[in-house]
Each structure stands twice: as C-alpha cells, then as structure tokens.
Coordinates of C-alpha atoms in Angstrom, one line a residue:
Chain A
X153 CA 48.0 -37.7 42.7
X154 CA 44.5 -38.4 43.6
X155 CA 41.7 -38.3 41.0
X156 CA 38.9 -39.4 43.3
X157 CA 38.5 -39.2 47.1
X158 CA 35.5 -40.6 48.9
X159 CA 35.1 -40.1 52.6
X160 CA 32.4 -41.4 54.9
X161 CA 29.9 -42.0 52.1
X162 CA 26.6 -43.4 53.3
X163 CA 23.7 -43.9 50.8
X164 CA 20.2 -45.1 51.1
X165 CA 17.0 -45.7 49.1
X166 CA 13.8 -44.3 50.3
X167 CA 10.8 -46.6 50.3
X168 CA 7.8 -44.7 51.4
X169 CA 8.9 -43.1 54.6
X170 CA 11.6 -45.6 55.6
X171 CA 15.2 -45.2 54.6
X172 CA 16.8 -48.4 53.5
X173 CA 20.6 -48.0 53.9
X174 CA 22.7 -49.3 51.1
X175 CA 26.2 -47.9 51.8
X176 CA 27.7 -47.4 55.2
X177 CA 30.6 -45.1 55.8
X178 CA 32.6 -45.9 52.7
X179 CA 36.1 -44.4 52.4
X180 CA 38.6 -44.9 49.6
X181 CA 40.6 -43.1 47.0
X182 CA 41.6 -43.6 43.4
X183 CA 45.0 -42.5 42.1
X184 CA 45.6 -41.0 38.6
X185 CA 46.1 -43.8 36.0
X186 CA 45.1 -46.5 38.4
X187 CA 42.5 -49.3 37.8
X188 CA 40.7 -49.9 41.1
X189 CA 38.6 -53.0 41.3
X190 CA 35.4 -53.1 43.4
X191 CA 34.2 -56.6 44.0
X192 CA 31.3 -57.9 46.0
X193 CA 28.1 -59.9 45.6
X194 CA 25.1 -58.5 43.8
X195 CA 23.1 -56.3 46.1
X196 CA 26.2 -55.3 48.2
X197 CA 25.9 -51.7 47.0
X198 CA 28.6 -51.6 44.3
X199 CA 26.4 -50.0 41.7
X200 CA 24.9 -47.5 44.2
X201 CA 28.4 -46.5 45.1
X202 CA 29.3 -45.8 41.5
X203 CA 26.0 -43.9 40.9
X204 CA 26.5 -41.9 44.1
X205 CA 30.0 -40.9 43.1
X206 CA 28.8 -39.7 39.7
X207 CA 25.7 -37.9 41.0
X208 CA 23.3 -40.2 39.4
X209 CA 22.0 -41.4 42.8
X210 CA 21.2 -38.4 45.0
X211 CA 20.3 -39.8 48.4
X212 CA 23.7 -39.9 50.1
X213 CA 25.8 -38.0 52.6
X214 CA 29.6 -37.8 53.1
X215 CA 32.3 -36.3 51.0
X216 CA 33.1 -37.1 47.4
X217 CA 35.7 -35.1 45.4
X218 CA 36.7 -35.9 41.9
X219 CA 39.6 -33.9 40.5
X220 CA 38.5 -34.3 36.9
X221 CA 35.6 -32.8 35.0
X222 CA 32.9 -35.0 33.6
X223 CA 33.7 -38.5 34.7
X224 CA 32.0 -41.1 32.5
X225 CA 30.3 -44.4 33.1
X226 CA 30.1 -47.6 31.2
X227 CA 26.9 -49.6 32.0
X228 CA 26.4 -53.3 32.3
X229 CA 23.6 -53.8 29.8
X230 CA 24.8 -52.8 26.3
X231 CA 21.2 -53.2 25.0
X232 CA 20.1 -50.2 27.0
X233 CA 23.2 -47.9 27.1
X234 CA 22.9 -46.6 23.6
X235 CA 20.2 -44.4 22.3
X236 CA 18.1 -46.5 19.9
X237 CA 16.9 -43.4 18.0
X238 CA 20.3 -42.4 16.8
X239 CA 23.1 -43.7 14.6
X240 CA 26.5 -44.7 16.0
X241 CA 28.0 -41.6 14.4
X242 CA 25.6 -39.4 16.3
X243 CA 26.2 -41.3 19.6
X244 CA 30.0 -40.8 19.2
X245 CA 29.9 -37.2 18.2
X246 CA 27.4 -36.1 20.9
X247 CA 30.0 -36.3 23.8
X248 CA 32.3 -34.1 21.7
X249 CA 29.6 -31.6 21.1
X250 CA 28.8 -31.5 24.8
X251 CA 32.5 -31.0 25.5
X252 CA 32.7 -28.1 23.0
X253 CA 34.7 -29.6 20.3
X254 CA 34.2 -27.7 17.0
X255 CA 31.8 -29.4 14.6
X256 CA 34.4 -29.8 11.9
X257 CA 36.6 -32.1 14.0
X258 CA 33.9 -34.2 15.6
X259 CA 33.2 -36.5 12.7
X260 CA 36.9 -37.2 12.1
X261 CA 37.5 -38.1 15.8
X262 CA 34.4 -40.3 15.9
X263 CA 35.4 -42.2 12.8
X264 CA 39.0 -42.6 14.1
X265 CA 37.8 -44.0 17.4
X266 CA 35.2 -46.3 15.7
X267 CA 38.1 -47.8 13.8
X268 CA 40.2 -48.0 16.9
X269 CA 37.5 -50.0 18.8
X270 CA 37.5 -52.5 15.9
X271 CA 34.3 -51.5 14.1
X272 CA 34.0 -51.0 10.4
X273 CA 33.4 -47.5 9.1
X274 CA 30.1 -48.6 7.5
X275 CA 28.7 -49.2 10.9
X276 CA 28.7 -45.4 11.6
X277 CA 25.3 -45.1 9.9
X278 CA 23.8 -48.0 11.7
X279 CA 21.5 -48.0 14.7
X280 CA 22.4 -49.9 17.9
X281 CA 19.6 -52.4 17.3
X282 CA 21.5 -53.7 14.3
X283 CA 24.6 -54.6 16.4
X284 CA 25.6 -57.5 18.6
X285 CA 26.1 -57.2 22.3
X286 CA 29.9 -57.1 22.0
X287 CA 29.7 -54.5 19.2
X288 CA 27.4 -52.3 21.3
X289 CA 29.7 -52.5 24.3
X290 CA 32.6 -51.4 22.0
X291 CA 30.5 -48.3 21.0
X292 CA 29.5 -47.6 24.6
X293 CA 33.2 -47.7 25.7
X294 CA 34.1 -45.5 22.7
X295 CA 31.3 -43.0 23.6
X296 CA 32.5 -42.9 27.2
X297 CA 36.2 -42.2 26.4
X298 CA 35.9 -40.1 23.3
X299 CA 35.8 -36.7 25.1
X300 CA 38.9 -37.8 27.1
X301 CA 37.5 -38.0 30.7
X302 CA 40.0 -38.4 33.6
X303 CA 37.9 -41.0 35.2
X304 CA 35.8 -43.8 33.8
X305 CA 33.5 -45.9 36.1
X306 CA 32.8 -49.3 34.5
X307 CA 29.8 -51.1 36.1
X308 CA 30.1 -54.8 35.2
X309 CA 30.9 -53.9 31.6
X310 CA 31.4 -57.4 30.5
X311 CA 29.1 -59.6 32.6
X312 CA 26.3 -59.5 30.0
X313 CA 28.7 -60.8 27.3
X314 CA 30.0 -64.2 26.2
X315 CA 33.3 -65.3 27.7
X316 CA 35.2 -65.0 24.4
X317 CA 33.8 -61.5 23.8
X318 CA 34.5 -60.6 27.5
X319 CA 38.2 -61.0 27.0
X320 CA 38.3 -58.8 23.8
X321 CA 36.3 -56.1 25.5
X322 CA 38.6 -56.1 28.6
X323 CA 41.7 -55.9 26.3
X324 CA 40.1 -53.0 24.4
X325 CA 39.3 -51.2 27.7
X326 CA 42.9 -51.6 29.0
X327 CA 44.4 -50.5 25.6
X328 CA 42.2 -47.4 25.6
X329 CA 43.1 -46.7 29.2
X330 CA 46.8 -46.7 28.2
X331 CA 46.2 -44.5 25.2
X332 CA 43.8 -42.1 26.8
X333 CA 45.3 -42.1 30.2
X334 CA 42.1 -42.3 32.3
X335 CA 41.7 -43.8 35.7
X336 CA 39.2 -46.5 36.1
X337 CA 36.9 -47.7 38.9
X338 CA 36.0 -51.2 37.7
X339 CA 33.1 -52.9 39.3
X340 CA 32.6 -56.7 39.0
X341 CA 31.4 -59.7 40.9
X342 CA 33.9 -61.8 38.9
X343 CA 37.2 -62.1 40.7
X344 CA 38.9 -63.6 37.6
X345 CA 38.1 -60.4 35.6
X346 CA 39.3 -58.2 38.6
X347 CA 42.5 -60.1 38.8
X348 CA 43.2 -59.6 35.1
X349 CA 43.1 -55.9 35.0
X350 CA 43.1 -54.2 38.4
X351 CA 46.0 -52.7 40.3
X352 CA 44.2 -52.5 43.6
X353 CA 41.0 -54.1 44.9
X354 CA 38.2 -53.0 47.3
X355 CA 36.1 -55.8 48.7
X356 CA 32.5 -54.8 49.5
X357 CA 30.1 -56.6 51.8
X358 CA 26.7 -55.4 52.9
X359 CA 27.5 -51.8 52.0
X360 CA 30.8 -51.6 53.7
X361 CA 34.4 -52.0 52.4
X362 CA 35.8 -54.9 54.3
X363 CA 39.2 -55.2 52.7
X364 CA 41.4 -53.1 50.5
X365 CA 44.8 -54.2 49.1
X366 CA 47.0 -54.4 46.0
X367 CA 45.6 -57.1 43.7
X368 CA 48.5 -59.5 44.0
X369 CA 48.6 -59.2 47.8
X370 CA 44.9 -59.7 48.1
X371 CA 44.8 -62.8 46.0
X372 CA 47.9 -64.2 47.7
X373 CA 46.8 -63.5 51.3
X374 CA 43.2 -62.5 51.8
X375 CA 42.7 -61.2 55.3
X376 CA 38.9 -60.7 55.8
X377 CA 36.8 -63.9 56.1
X378 CA 34.5 -62.6 53.4
X379 CA 37.3 -62.2 50.9
X380 CA 38.5 -65.7 51.7
X381 CA 35.0 -66.9 51.0
X382 CA 34.8 -65.1 47.7
X383 CA 38.2 -66.5 46.6
X384 CA 37.2 -70.0 47.6
X385 CA 34.0 -69.8 45.8
X386 CA 35.8 -68.6 42.6
X387 CA 38.2 -71.6 42.6
Chain B
X205 CA 14.1 -54.9 9.4
X206 CA 11.6 -53.8 6.7
X207 CA 8.1 -54.7 7.7
X208 CA 5.4 -55.7 5.2
X209 CA 2.6 -53.2 4.8
X210 CA -0.6 -54.7 6.2
X211 CA -3.8 -54.6 4.1
X212 CA -5.4 -52.5 6.9
X213 CA -2.6 -49.9 6.6
X214 CA -2.9 -50.0 2.8
X215 CA -6.7 -49.5 2.8
X216 CA -6.6 -46.9 5.5
X217 CA -3.8 -45.0 3.7
X218 CA -5.7 -45.2 0.4
X219 CA -9.0 -43.9 1.8
X220 CA -7.2 -41.2 3.7
X221 CA -5.3 -40.1 0.6
X222 CA -8.5 -40.1 -1.4
X223 CA -10.3 -37.9 1.1
X224 CA -7.3 -35.5 1.5
X225 CA -7.1 -35.2 -2.3
X226 CA -10.8 -34.5 -2.6
X227 CA -10.5 -31.8 0.1
X228 CA -7.5 -30.2 -1.5
X229 CA -9.4 -30.2 -4.8
X230 CA -12.4 -28.6 -3.0
X231 CA -10.1 -25.9 -1.7
X232 CA -9.2 -24.7 -5.2
X233 CA -12.0 -25.9 -7.4
X234 CA -15.6 -27.0 -7.1
X235 CA -18.1 -27.7 -9.9
X236 CA -20.4 -25.0 -8.5
X237 CA -20.0 -22.2 -6.0
X238 CA -20.9 -24.1 -2.8
X239 CA -22.6 -21.1 -1.2
X240 CA -24.5 -19.9 -4.3
X241 CA -28.3 -20.2 -3.7
X242 CA -30.5 -21.1 -6.7
X243 CA -34.2 -21.0 -6.1
X244 CA -35.1 -22.9 -9.3
X245 CA -32.9 -25.9 -8.5
X246 CA -34.1 -26.9 -5.0
X247 CA -34.0 -30.6 -4.1
X248 CA -32.7 -31.8 -7.5
X249 CA -31.9 -35.5 -7.2
X250 CA -28.4 -36.7 -8.1
X251 CA -27.7 -36.4 -11.9
X252 CA -24.9 -35.7 -14.2
X253 CA -25.5 -32.0 -13.7
X254 CA -25.4 -32.2 -9.9
X255 CA -23.5 -35.4 -9.0
X256 CA -25.0 -35.5 -5.5
X257 CA -28.0 -33.4 -6.1
X258 CA -28.9 -30.1 -4.5
X259 CA -30.1 -29.0 -1.1
X260 CA -33.1 -26.9 0.2
X261 CA -31.4 -23.7 -1.1
X262 CA -30.6 -25.3 -4.5
X263 CA -26.8 -25.4 -3.6
X264 CA -24.7 -28.2 -5.2
X265 CA -24.2 -30.9 -2.5
X266 CA -21.1 -32.3 -4.1
X267 CA -19.4 -28.9 -4.0
X268 CA -20.5 -28.5 -0.4
X269 CA -19.2 -31.9 0.5
X270 CA -15.8 -31.2 -1.1
X271 CA -15.5 -27.9 0.8
X272 CA -16.9 -29.4 4.0
X273 CA -14.3 -32.2 4.0
X274 CA -11.6 -29.5 3.6
X275 CA -13.0 -27.6 6.6
X276 CA -13.2 -30.8 8.7
X277 CA -9.6 -31.8 7.8
X278 CA -8.3 -28.3 8.4
X279 CA -10.0 -27.9 11.8
X280 CA -8.9 -31.4 12.8
X281 CA -5.3 -30.7 11.8
X282 CA -5.3 -27.5 13.9
X283 CA -6.9 -29.3 16.9
X284 CA -4.4 -32.1 16.8
X285 CA -1.5 -29.7 16.3
X286 CA -2.5 -27.8 19.5
X287 CA -3.1 -31.0 21.4
X288 CA 0.0 -32.7 20.3
X289 CA 2.4 -29.8 20.6
X290 CA 1.2 -28.7 24.1
X291 CA 0.5 -32.2 25.2
X292 CA 4.0 -33.4 24.2
X293 CA 5.7 -30.4 25.8
X294 CA 3.8 -30.9 29.1
X295 CA 4.2 -34.6 29.1
X296 CA 8.0 -34.4 28.4
X297 CA 8.6 -31.9 31.2
X298 CA 6.4 -33.8 33.7
X299 CA 7.8 -37.2 32.9
X300 CA 11.4 -36.0 32.8
X301 CA 11.5 -33.7 35.8
X302 CA 8.8 -35.1 38.0
X303 CA 8.1 -33.3 41.3
X304 CA 5.2 -31.2 42.4
X305 CA 4.7 -29.6 39.0
X306 CA 4.2 -33.0 37.5
X307 CA 1.7 -33.9 40.2
X308 CA -0.3 -30.7 39.6
X309 CA -0.3 -30.9 35.8
X310 CA -1.3 -34.6 35.8
X311 CA -4.2 -33.8 38.1
X312 CA -5.2 -30.9 35.8
X313 CA -5.2 -33.2 32.8
X314 CA -7.4 -35.6 34.8
X315 CA -9.8 -32.7 35.4
X316 CA -9.9 -31.7 31.7
X317 CA -10.5 -35.4 30.8
X318 CA -13.4 -35.6 33.2
X319 CA -15.1 -32.6 31.6
X320 CA -17.6 -33.6 28.9
X321 CA -16.3 -32.1 25.7
X322 CA -19.7 -30.6 24.6
X323 CA -19.9 -28.8 28.0
X324 CA -16.4 -27.3 27.6
X325 CA -17.3 -26.3 24.0
X326 CA -20.4 -24.6 25.2
X327 CA -18.4 -22.7 27.9
X328 CA -15.9 -21.5 25.2
X329 CA -18.7 -20.6 22.8
X330 CA -20.6 -18.7 25.5
X331 CA -17.5 -16.8 26.4
X332 CA -16.0 -16.2 23.0
X333 CA -18.9 -16.6 20.6
X334 CA -19.5 -19.2 17.9
X335 CA -17.1 -19.8 15.2
X336 CA -14.3 -21.9 13.7
X337 CA -11.5 -20.4 15.8
X338 CA -13.4 -20.9 19.0
X339 CA -14.1 -24.5 18.2
X340 CA -10.5 -25.2 17.4
X341 CA -9.4 -23.7 20.7
X342 CA -12.0 -25.6 22.7
X343 CA -11.2 -29.0 21.1
X344 CA -7.5 -28.3 21.1
X345 CA -7.5 -27.9 24.9
X346 CA -9.5 -31.1 25.2
X347 CA -6.9 -33.0 23.2
X348 CA -4.0 -32.0 25.3
X349 CA -4.4 -34.5 28.1
X350 CA -4.3 -37.7 26.0
X351 CA -1.0 -36.6 24.4
X352 CA 0.4 -35.4 27.7
X353 CA -0.4 -38.7 29.5
X354 CA 1.1 -40.8 26.7
X355 CA 4.3 -38.8 26.4
X356 CA 4.7 -38.4 30.2
X357 CA 4.8 -42.2 30.6
X358 CA 7.4 -42.6 27.9
X359 CA 9.5 -39.7 29.1
X360 CA 9.5 -41.0 32.6
X361 CA 10.6 -44.4 31.3
X362 CA 13.5 -42.9 29.4
X363 CA 14.6 -40.6 32.3
X364 CA 16.3 -43.5 34.0
X365 CA 17.6 -45.2 30.9
X366 CA 21.4 -45.7 30.9
X367 CA 21.8 -43.7 27.7
X368 CA 20.1 -40.7 29.2
X369 CA 22.3 -40.9 32.3
X370 CA 25.3 -41.1 30.1
X371 CA 24.1 -37.9 28.4
X372 CA 23.8 -36.2 31.7
X373 CA 27.3 -37.2 32.7
X374 CA 28.6 -35.8 29.4
X375 CA 27.1 -32.4 30.5
X376 CA 24.3 -32.3 27.9
X377 CA 21.8 -29.7 28.9
X378 CA 18.3 -30.7 30.0
X379 CA 16.7 -29.0 27.0
X380 CA 18.9 -30.9 24.6
X381 CA 18.3 -34.2 26.4
X382 CA 14.6 -33.7 26.0
X383 CA 14.7 -32.5 22.4
X384 CA 17.5 -34.5 20.9
X385 CA 17.8 -37.6 23.1
X386 CA 14.3 -38.4 24.3
X387 CA 12.0 -36.9 21.7
X388 CA 13.2 -38.9 18.7
X389 CA 12.5 -42.0 20.7
X390 CA 8.8 -41.0 21.0
X391 CA 8.1 -41.0 17.2
X392 CA 6.9 -44.6 17.4
X393 CA 4.1 -43.8 19.9
X394 CA 3.4 -40.3 18.6
X395 CA 2.7 -41.1 15.0
X396 CA -0.2 -43.5 15.6
X397 CA -1.5 -41.3 18.4
X398 CA -1.6 -38.3 16.0
X399 CA -3.5 -40.2 13.4
X400 CA -6.0 -41.6 16.0
X401 CA -6.3 -38.1 17.5
X402 CA -7.0 -36.7 14.1
X403 CA -9.8 -39.2 13.7
X404 CA -11.3 -38.2 17.0
X405 CA -11.0 -34.5 16.1
X406 CA -12.9 -35.0 12.8
X407 CA -15.7 -36.7 14.8
X408 CA -15.7 -34.0 17.5
X409 CA -15.8 -31.2 15.0
X410 CA -18.7 -32.9 13.1
X411 CA -20.6 -33.2 16.4
X412 CA -19.9 -29.5 17.3
X413 CA -21.0 -28.3 13.9
X414 CA -24.1 -30.6 14.1
X415 CA -25.0 -28.8 17.3
X416 CA -24.4 -25.5 15.4
X417 CA -21.3 -24.6 17.5
X418 CA -18.7 -25.0 14.8
X419 CA -18.4 -23.6 11.3
X420 CA -21.1 -21.0 10.8
X421 CA -23.5 -20.9 7.8
X422 CA -23.4 -20.3 4.9
X423 CA -20.0 -22.0 4.9
X424 CA -20.3 -25.7 4.4
X425 CA -19.4 -28.2 7.1
X426 CA -20.2 -31.9 7.2
X427 CA -21.7 -31.7 10.7
X428 CA -24.1 -28.8 9.9
X429 CA -25.1 -30.3 6.6
X430 CA -26.0 -33.5 8.4
X431 CA -28.0 -31.5 10.9
X432 CA -29.8 -29.5 8.1
X433 CA -30.5 -32.5 6.0
X434 CA -32.5 -34.2 8.8
X435 CA -35.5 -32.0 8.0
X436 CA -35.5 -33.0 4.4
X437 CA -34.7 -36.7 4.9
X438 CA -37.9 -37.7 3.0
X439 CA -37.7 -35.3 0.1
X440 CA -33.9 -35.3 -0.4
X441 CA -32.3 -38.5 1.1
X442 CA -29.2 -37.9 -1.0
X443 CA -28.4 -34.8 1.0
X444 CA -28.2 -36.6 4.3
X445 CA -26.5 -39.6 2.7
X446 CA -23.8 -37.5 1.1
X447 CA -22.9 -35.6 4.3
X448 CA -23.0 -38.8 6.3
X449 CA -21.0 -40.9 3.9
X450 CA -18.3 -38.1 3.7
X451 CA -17.9 -38.2 7.5
X452 CA -17.9 -42.0 7.5
X453 CA -15.3 -42.1 4.8
X454 CA -13.0 -39.7 6.6
X455 CA -13.3 -41.6 9.9
X456 CA -12.9 -45.0 8.3
X457 CA -9.7 -43.9 6.5
X458 CA -8.0 -42.4 9.4
X459 CA -9.0 -45.0 12.0
X460 CA -7.8 -47.8 9.7
X461 CA -4.6 -45.9 9.2
X462 CA -4.1 -45.2 12.9
X463 CA -4.9 -48.8 13.9
X464 CA -2.6 -50.2 11.3
X465 CA 0.2 -48.0 12.4
X466 CA -0.3 -49.0 16.0
X467 CA -0.4 -52.7 15.2
X468 CA 2.7 -52.3 13.1
X469 CA 4.5 -50.7 16.1
X470 CA 3.4 -53.5 18.5
X471 CA 4.5 -56.2 16.0

C-alpha cells in the first residue's frame, strides 16, 4: 500500500531570470507504515524535495501523489518551528481545530499528548521561548502528529540537538509512529541516525537519487561510489 | 523574563497619564465655560480666579486648555486608529501574499509619503470644507503608509517561518493564519509605533489647527489658541505660554513613552 508516490520530480530555484536546478528526475515511493530515510550532504536537495512534496516549494514539475490528507512536517530548527506568540496548549490545539475536532475534546487530547511526549502539564501555559531545544522539539513533534496525519516528513529533526537529547527524541518519534501509525520520510545527513530508525534508505547526490535499498543491505553492501564515500566518512 | 521599567518609560507614562486625566476632566468639567465670552474680563493675568488668566475675549484659558487637550487627544486617537487599522491590514496582506498587488500598494504608500502633509490637508479641506472630521480623514490617510510599511516587513518575515508553514500544512485558512498566527506576533512592533504615531498625530493636528484648518472656532484647540495668542504676545504672554506648554507636555509625555517602549523591545 503506497502512501506517497513521486515520479520524475524536478525542482529549481529562480534567481533573477535564471533557473538553478536543485532536483533532477527524482522517483521514489513510500509505503504505509514505513520509515524511509533520505540521506545526502547539505545542499544536495533533501529539504527542497521535502518542501516540494508538501507543496511548500512551488517551482517543480513531475508527479507527486500522496494518499493521505494533510501530511505534516517537523522542521530542523526547534527555535523557529513554534509560534512565539502562543502558549503550548494553543500550539497543540490549533491542528485539532484545523482538522475539525470539536472544541470540547481538543484540550483533553492536547494535554494527553503533552504528557505522552514527556512534558509536565504545567508547561501547557508556557511559551516556546521558556523551553529548551529538546523540549521544543517534543512539542513540535506532538503538534505534527496530534491530528493523526498519515505521513510525517521530518527534516533533520535532531541535528540541532545535543547527542543525548537526539536519542530521546528519536525514540519518542519512533514510539509515536508505532502508536499513531504514520509513515515517515526521515531526512538526515547523519548515517548513524538513519541506520537506527529507517527501514529503507534513499541516497541523494547533486539533486539525484543515486542509490536506494533496504537499510541493512545498504549498510552491508553499498553499490554506488557516493554511498561508499558517505559510509567511509561516517566510520 | 520580567523587565525593569526604565525611568524614561516611567516619566513618559506619568506625564501621559496626567495629560489624559486632565483632558478627561476637561470633557466633563471645566472651571468656566470655555466658550463663554466676558467683555469685562479681557486679558486678566493668571490669578486664583483664573488659573491661567483669560484671553482677548475674556474666556478662561485654563478651561480652554483642558478642552483643547481633549480635542487634541481625541483627534490624534482617531487619526492613529485609521492609520493603524488600515495600515496593518494593507501591510499584512502585502507582506503575506506578495505579488503585483503588493508592488502596487507599496508604490502607492511611497507616493502618499512623498506628499507634503499640509498640501494633502489643503486638498481635503478645499474638497470637503474645514472641520474636525475632514482633518481626521486627511491625517488618517497620511498615517497609513508608516504602519503599512512596518507591518509589511514583519508579515513578509513571518510568511516563510517554519511555524507558519506548519499552519499551512495543517490546513489553516489564510485569514486565520494572518489574524491568529501572525498578528499576535506583531504586538511588539505595533505598540511603540502606535504611541509614536499618536505623538506625531498630536503635533500634526496642532499644526493644522494653527493654520486654521482643524477644529473651528469658537471650540478650543491648542493649535488655534497658539495661533491667536501670537497677536497678544506682549499683552498676554500667559495665553501663548499656556497653549504652548500644553502641546509640549502632550508631546513630551507620549514621545518618552514611545521611545521607552521601543528601547524596551530592543533590549
């Protein structure tokens, strides 16, 4: 069962009158319940791919189909992904409001999830500025999954965090994935993180997908020279 | 995260509060009828009977100052309300949506800014006649661009913020994104801008009335009092002094308040 199909996706940025291509003929798919890793160096087009799939980047052509309403995104920088003018409770109830959940049930669901992501109930009245990076990312993840999306795109969700916090956040993301049953496109430049959580991996270089394989197979026997290079660099 | 209140903010707030209270008092009670002419009491110097003396018609200057301050504050409030509401609306829409409408409206704001304010006021007055409503309209329009420009920059900055993109992915409507997601973030820039705008509006209204384009006689206005008092500067210096000091006090209070708020925001 597919949840996302991307075929022949090319994307570009426009600088003045010239088009600077970022993605070239990208084709892949994501199955229901799968965690698909997307690895590559910075500037290889990973984020543009994520943003194009979700419609946040508009300059692209090709075919993108997601078989789920309202896919969500978790952003890299937890300092800019939460609205500084609102409390955490507001941030967590707003997706429910947008999804048409009746007002009476929003608060209850938000408080339950706040507890589930390991934050004390008193934090519900706090503003994001009063939280640590790890706490913010917990809230951002909670806000992304609270309305039960079928697909969550996570763009380097832990690379701005300390190593110890990284592990906790990854565990949380995977636990929530099991409980909420969403599929995940997980973007990272860190192969260690990819190895920990992904079922399958896409390797991206210069806007193209150069290798695709199951995680174990890819790490055991990389085929493309660029993948080998990445693996060697990570050791 | 509590910030200490700076002396500037305290002084500005104190003076502003004092002037607003005086104006409120003047709206409900004045020692004398501010428009009552009394031929026998022309040019009385300040005394316990007339605190700030009387003018060339024997009217109580203190009563006129109280009511004039009220008129100034009321007009300034209306002007800033027009400028802030329309400017914020235009700025939000331009900054958030961008595109050709943004380009056009931004240019239009530049044109209005380039227009000398007195000239625009003269145009409005020649089309619609003299009076308080006309001056509010003319100044209100003039105040739109500064708010529009400020808000446009902020809205454009927030448009690409991650939390706004998240909201879009959630399916939140554009109007709700603007009103509930972006607007609350503008409070920090809007509050000082409103106070500073208020200050400029008081000054503009006083200049318009000084030129005889604003509040019409016999109703008191600080600008027209200042203008009238020039003729009697030798015989009744207290008249000019009272009107001038009232304007200075209003401006001082609100500019200290505005500046204090802005520094607090930057800190």
